[in-house]
Amino acid sequence: MAHSEEDLSGWTPRPRPSREPMQGRLVRVEPFDIDKHSVDLFEAYRRDTKGALWAYLPYGPFADIDAYRKHARTVMTGDDPYFHAIVDLSTGKAVGVASLMRIVPEHGVIEVGHICYSPLLQRTPGATEAMYLMASRVFDDLGYRRCEWKCNDANAASKRAAERLGFSFEGTFRKHLVVKGKNRDTAWFSITDDEWPRLREAFETWLEPANFDDKGNQRRSLQSLTAMALDTAKGG
């Protein structure tokens, strides 16, 4: 069925995200707390000695913990964007953040953004599990219709990550923003509620311990699983 034919006569605004932590097998995604998470995050981010983490974010890097705390108080403590810390369950330490933002309950639209994974989280199954948990919160718990991912069009790594996670590219907003004195064209991606059930299955298949060999290498890639899920969801 085309989206334009979808019957929304019974639609009601969706709830705003709760403060309930999202518990996975590898990570816990919980509301960001300055006192609880700042030191762990600052120390984890210091492992990025070249400052690559901050290349496409509108802030950072931070010279010291006081500068990071000042940033956190200004940017990371509100309701929108609503920041979450990603805690590695093997160490109990926060190793990255992501937020739910541009939250529009009346239309059921939400964005995941401000994603900043330290080197301790990057390219790990826990990094993927965190995005799975957030998407499940958006669709399964809250009943939103659309989850968005936006990034600088020059950020090839972020665009690859979006597609690997099952977000569909929708287009580029040219001359969208000025960030750190430079133009930003913004690439837009989304997952919709009719796609999510198949994508959920893809995530859960990929995250199964059986999908990894004794050395931790994946047997099936998430990219192949999400591509197949989207093809099926769209009737391919």
Short mmCIF file of C-alpha atoms in Angstrom, two decimals:
data_model
loop_
_atom_site.label_atom_id
_atom_site.label_comp_id
_atom_site.label_asym_id
_atom_site.label_seq_id
_atom_site.Cartn_x
_atom_site.Cartn_y
_atom_site.Cartn_z
CA MET A 1 0.00 0.00 0.00
CA ALA A 2 1.29 3.45 -0.87
CA HIS A 3 1.87 5.70 2.12
CA SER A 4 -0.54 8.25 0.63
CA GLU A 5 -3.30 5.64 0.98
CA GLU A 6 -2.58 4.87 4.63
CA ASP A 7 -5.62 5.28 6.86
CA LEU A 8 -4.68 7.48 9.84
CA SER A 9 -8.20 8.32 10.97
CA GLY A 10 -7.45 6.74 14.35
CA TRP A 11 -4.04 8.38 14.76
CA THR A 12 -3.21 9.94 18.13
CA PRO A 13 -0.05 11.81 19.14
CA ARG A 14 2.64 9.51 20.47
CA PRO A 15 4.30 9.73 23.90
CA ARG A 16 7.59 11.52 24.38
CA PRO A 17 10.56 9.24 25.15
CA SER A 18 10.71 8.03 28.74
CA ARG A 19 13.69 8.00 31.08
CA GLU A 20 13.69 4.22 31.26
CA PRO A 21 17.11 2.77 30.34
CA MET A 22 17.35 0.51 27.30
CA GLN A 23 19.05 -2.73 28.29
CA GLY A 24 20.88 -4.89 25.79
CA ARG A 25 23.23 -7.86 26.01
CA LEU A 26 26.33 -5.75 25.36
CA VAL A 27 25.38 -2.19 26.22
CA ARG A 28 22.87 -0.17 28.22
CA VAL A 29 21.55 3.08 26.75
CA GLU A 30 20.50 5.39 29.56
CA PRO A 31 19.69 9.09 30.03
CA PHE A 32 22.85 11.16 30.13
CA ASP A 33 23.86 12.41 33.57
CA ILE A 34 26.70 14.90 33.96
CA ASP A 35 27.89 13.57 37.32
CA LYS A 36 27.59 9.92 36.34
CA HIS A 37 28.94 9.94 32.78
CA SER A 38 31.13 12.99 32.05
CA VAL A 39 34.47 11.67 33.29
CA ASP A 40 34.10 8.29 31.58
CA LEU A 41 33.13 9.93 28.30
CA PHE A 42 35.91 12.52 28.38
CA GLU A 43 38.51 9.84 29.07
CA ALA A 44 37.10 7.63 26.31
CA TYR A 45 37.11 10.51 23.82
CA ARG A 46 40.75 11.30 24.66
CA ARG A 47 41.69 8.07 22.90
CA ASP A 48 40.85 9.87 19.66
CA THR A 49 44.20 11.66 19.55
CA LYS A 50 43.58 13.20 16.09
CA GLY A 51 40.22 14.74 16.96
CA ALA A 52 38.44 12.91 14.15
CA LEU A 53 35.34 12.46 16.32
CA TRP A 54 34.56 16.15 16.15
CA ALA A 55 35.14 16.79 12.44
CA TYR A 56 31.43 16.90 11.57
CA LEU A 57 29.91 17.84 14.93
CA PRO A 58 29.14 21.51 15.70
CA TYR A 59 31.27 21.38 18.89
CA GLY A 60 34.48 19.87 20.23
CA PRO A 61 37.17 18.85 20.76
CA PHE A 62 37.45 19.77 24.44
CA ALA A 63 40.68 20.77 26.15
CA ASP A 64 39.82 19.38 29.58
CA ILE A 65 37.04 17.86 31.65
CA ASP A 66 35.79 21.28 32.76
CA ALA A 67 35.29 22.31 29.12
CA TYR A 68 33.44 19.08 28.44
CA ARG A 69 31.21 19.54 31.48
CA LYS A 70 30.43 23.10 30.41
CA HIS A 71 29.44 21.80 26.98
CA ALA A 72 27.35 19.05 28.58
CA ARG A 73 25.46 21.51 30.77
CA THR A 74 24.70 23.70 27.74
CA VAL A 75 23.88 21.07 25.11
CA MET A 76 23.30 17.65 26.68
CA THR A 77 20.83 18.11 29.56
CA GLY A 78 17.61 19.17 27.84
CA ASP A 79 14.57 17.28 26.61
CA ASP A 80 15.29 17.86 22.89
CA PRO A 81 17.89 16.83 22.01
CA TYR A 82 17.50 14.15 24.66
CA PHE A 83 20.99 12.72 25.17
CA HIS A 84 21.71 9.14 26.18
CA ALA A 85 24.97 7.63 27.35
CA ILE A 86 25.96 4.25 25.96
CA VAL A 87 27.43 2.11 28.74
CA ASP A 88 29.64 -0.89 27.98
CA LEU A 89 28.26 -3.65 30.21
CA SER A 90 31.65 -5.39 30.35
CA THR A 91 33.26 -2.38 32.08
CA GLY A 92 30.32 -0.37 33.40
CA LYS A 93 31.74 2.76 31.76
CA ALA A 94 30.10 5.17 29.33
CA VAL A 95 31.85 4.95 25.95
CA GLY A 96 29.63 7.07 23.68
CA VAL A 97 26.46 9.12 23.36
CA ALA A 98 23.50 9.46 21.03
CA SER A 99 20.35 11.53 21.27
CA LEU A 100 16.71 11.43 20.35
CA MET A 101 15.91 14.84 18.89
CA ARG A 102 13.53 16.91 16.78
CA ILE A 103 10.80 14.98 18.57
CA VAL A 104 7.37 15.62 17.05
CA PRO A 105 4.80 13.48 18.90
CA GLU A 106 1.83 14.84 16.94
CA HIS A 107 3.26 13.46 13.69
CA GLY A 108 5.16 10.49 15.13
CA VAL A 109 8.54 11.67 13.82
CA ILE A 110 11.84 11.57 15.66
CA GLU A 111 15.53 11.80 14.77
CA VAL A 112 18.56 10.01 16.17
CA GLY A 113 21.52 12.36 16.18
CA HIS A 114 24.51 13.85 18.02
CA ILE A 115 26.03 10.38 17.74
CA CYS A 116 29.55 10.40 19.17
CA TYR A 117 31.15 7.00 19.66
CA SER A 118 34.56 6.86 21.31
CA PRO A 119 37.24 4.52 19.93
CA LEU A 120 36.22 2.09 22.69
CA LEU A 121 32.78 1.72 21.07
CA GLN A 122 33.46 2.22 17.37
CA ARG A 123 33.21 -0.87 15.14
CA THR A 124 31.95 -3.10 17.93
CA PRO A 125 28.72 -5.12 18.11
CA GLY A 126 27.77 -2.90 21.05
CA ALA A 127 27.76 0.13 18.77
CA THR A 128 25.18 -1.55 16.55
CA GLU A 129 23.19 -2.83 19.51
CA ALA A 130 22.86 0.74 20.81
CA MET A 131 21.23 1.86 17.55
CA TYR A 132 18.98 -1.21 17.59
CA LEU A 133 17.85 -0.38 21.12
CA MET A 134 17.10 3.23 20.20
CA ALA A 135 15.15 2.23 17.09
CA SER A 136 13.19 -0.30 19.13
CA ARG A 137 12.33 2.43 21.63
CA VAL A 138 11.12 4.68 18.79
CA PHE A 139 8.97 2.11 16.99
CA ASP A 140 8.14 -0.70 19.42
CA ASP A 141 7.76 1.25 22.66
CA LEU A 142 6.55 4.66 21.46
CA GLY A 143 4.81 3.80 18.18
CA TYR A 144 6.41 6.52 16.06
CA ARG A 145 5.96 6.40 12.30
CA ARG A 146 9.35 7.67 11.19
CA CYS A 147 12.92 7.75 12.50
CA GLU A 148 15.37 10.09 10.77
CA TRP A 149 19.15 10.18 10.38
CA LYS A 150 20.79 13.33 9.04
CA CYS A 151 24.46 14.06 8.48
CA ASN A 152 26.87 16.29 6.63
CA ASP A 153 26.85 15.15 3.01
CA ALA A 154 30.67 15.16 3.13
CA ASN A 155 30.63 12.64 5.99
CA ALA A 156 31.00 9.44 3.98
CA ALA A 157 31.38 7.28 7.10
CA SER A 158 28.08 8.50 8.57
CA LYS A 159 26.26 7.89 5.28
CA ARG A 160 27.67 4.36 5.10
CA ALA A 161 26.59 3.75 8.70
CA ALA A 162 23.05 4.95 7.98
CA GLU A 163 22.68 2.60 5.02
CA ARG A 164 24.21 -0.32 6.95
CA LEU A 165 21.65 0.26 9.72
CA GLY A 166 18.77 0.14 7.25
CA PHE A 167 18.07 3.84 6.79
CA SER A 168 16.99 4.78 3.25
CA PHE A 169 18.54 7.81 1.56
CA GLU A 170 15.95 10.46 0.73
CA GLY A 171 17.97 13.33 -0.70
CA THR A 172 20.31 16.23 0.05
CA PHE A 173 19.40 19.65 1.43
CA ARG A 174 21.91 21.97 -0.22
CA LYS A 175 23.39 24.89 1.72
CA HIS A 176 21.40 23.72 4.72
CA LEU A 177 23.61 24.90 7.60
CA VAL A 178 26.73 26.83 8.52
CA VAL A 179 28.84 24.70 10.89
CA LYS A 180 32.18 25.86 12.30
CA GLY A 181 32.43 28.48 9.59
CA LYS A 182 31.79 26.05 6.74
CA ASN A 183 28.79 25.22 4.54
CA ARG A 184 26.96 22.00 5.31
CA ASP A 185 24.86 20.19 2.74
CA THR A 186 22.75 17.71 4.70
CA ALA A 187 22.00 14.15 3.60
CA TRP A 188 18.64 12.83 4.84
CA PHE A 189 17.81 9.19 5.64
CA SER A 190 14.85 7.50 7.31
CA ILE A 191 13.31 4.27 8.55
CA THR A 192 9.51 4.04 8.60
CA ASP A 193 7.28 1.96 10.83
CA ASP A 194 6.27 -0.38 7.99
CA GLU A 195 9.96 -1.18 7.35
CA TRP A 196 10.89 -1.66 10.99
CA PRO A 197 9.54 -5.19 11.65
CA ARG A 198 11.79 -6.66 8.95
CA LEU A 199 14.71 -4.49 10.02
CA ARG A 200 14.22 -5.57 13.63
CA GLU A 201 14.59 -9.18 12.52
CA ALA A 202 17.76 -8.26 10.62
CA PHE A 203 19.30 -6.60 13.69
CA GLU A 204 18.39 -9.49 15.95
CA THR A 205 19.82 -12.03 13.50
CA TRP A 206 23.06 -10.07 13.24
CA LEU A 207 23.40 -9.57 17.00
CA GLU A 208 22.98 -13.28 17.80
CA PRO A 209 26.23 -14.68 19.31
CA ALA A 210 26.03 -17.47 16.70
CA ASN A 211 26.61 -14.86 13.99
CA PHE A 212 30.21 -14.42 15.18
CA ASP A 213 33.06 -16.90 15.04
CA ASP A 214 35.59 -17.60 17.81
CA LYS A 215 37.61 -14.55 16.76
CA GLY A 216 34.60 -12.24 16.79
CA ASN A 217 34.31 -12.02 13.03
CA GLN A 218 30.77 -11.72 11.67
CA ARG A 219 29.40 -14.58 9.59
CA ARG A 220 26.70 -12.47 7.90
CA SER A 221 27.01 -8.72 7.48
CA LEU A 222 24.36 -6.37 8.80
CA GLN A 223 24.43 -4.56 5.46
CA SER A 224 23.29 -7.71 3.64
CA LEU A 225 20.60 -8.42 6.22
CA THR A 226 19.13 -4.91 6.26
CA ALA A 227 19.24 -4.67 2.46
CA MET A 228 17.29 -7.92 2.23
CA ALA A 229 14.84 -6.69 4.89
CA LEU A 230 14.17 -3.48 3.03
CA ASP A 231 13.74 -5.31 -0.25
CA THR A 232 11.17 -7.60 1.38
CA ALA A 233 9.38 -4.73 3.16
CA LYS A 234 9.04 -2.88 -0.14
CA GLY A 235 7.71 -5.94 -1.92
CA GLY A 236 10.88 -6.77 -3.84
#
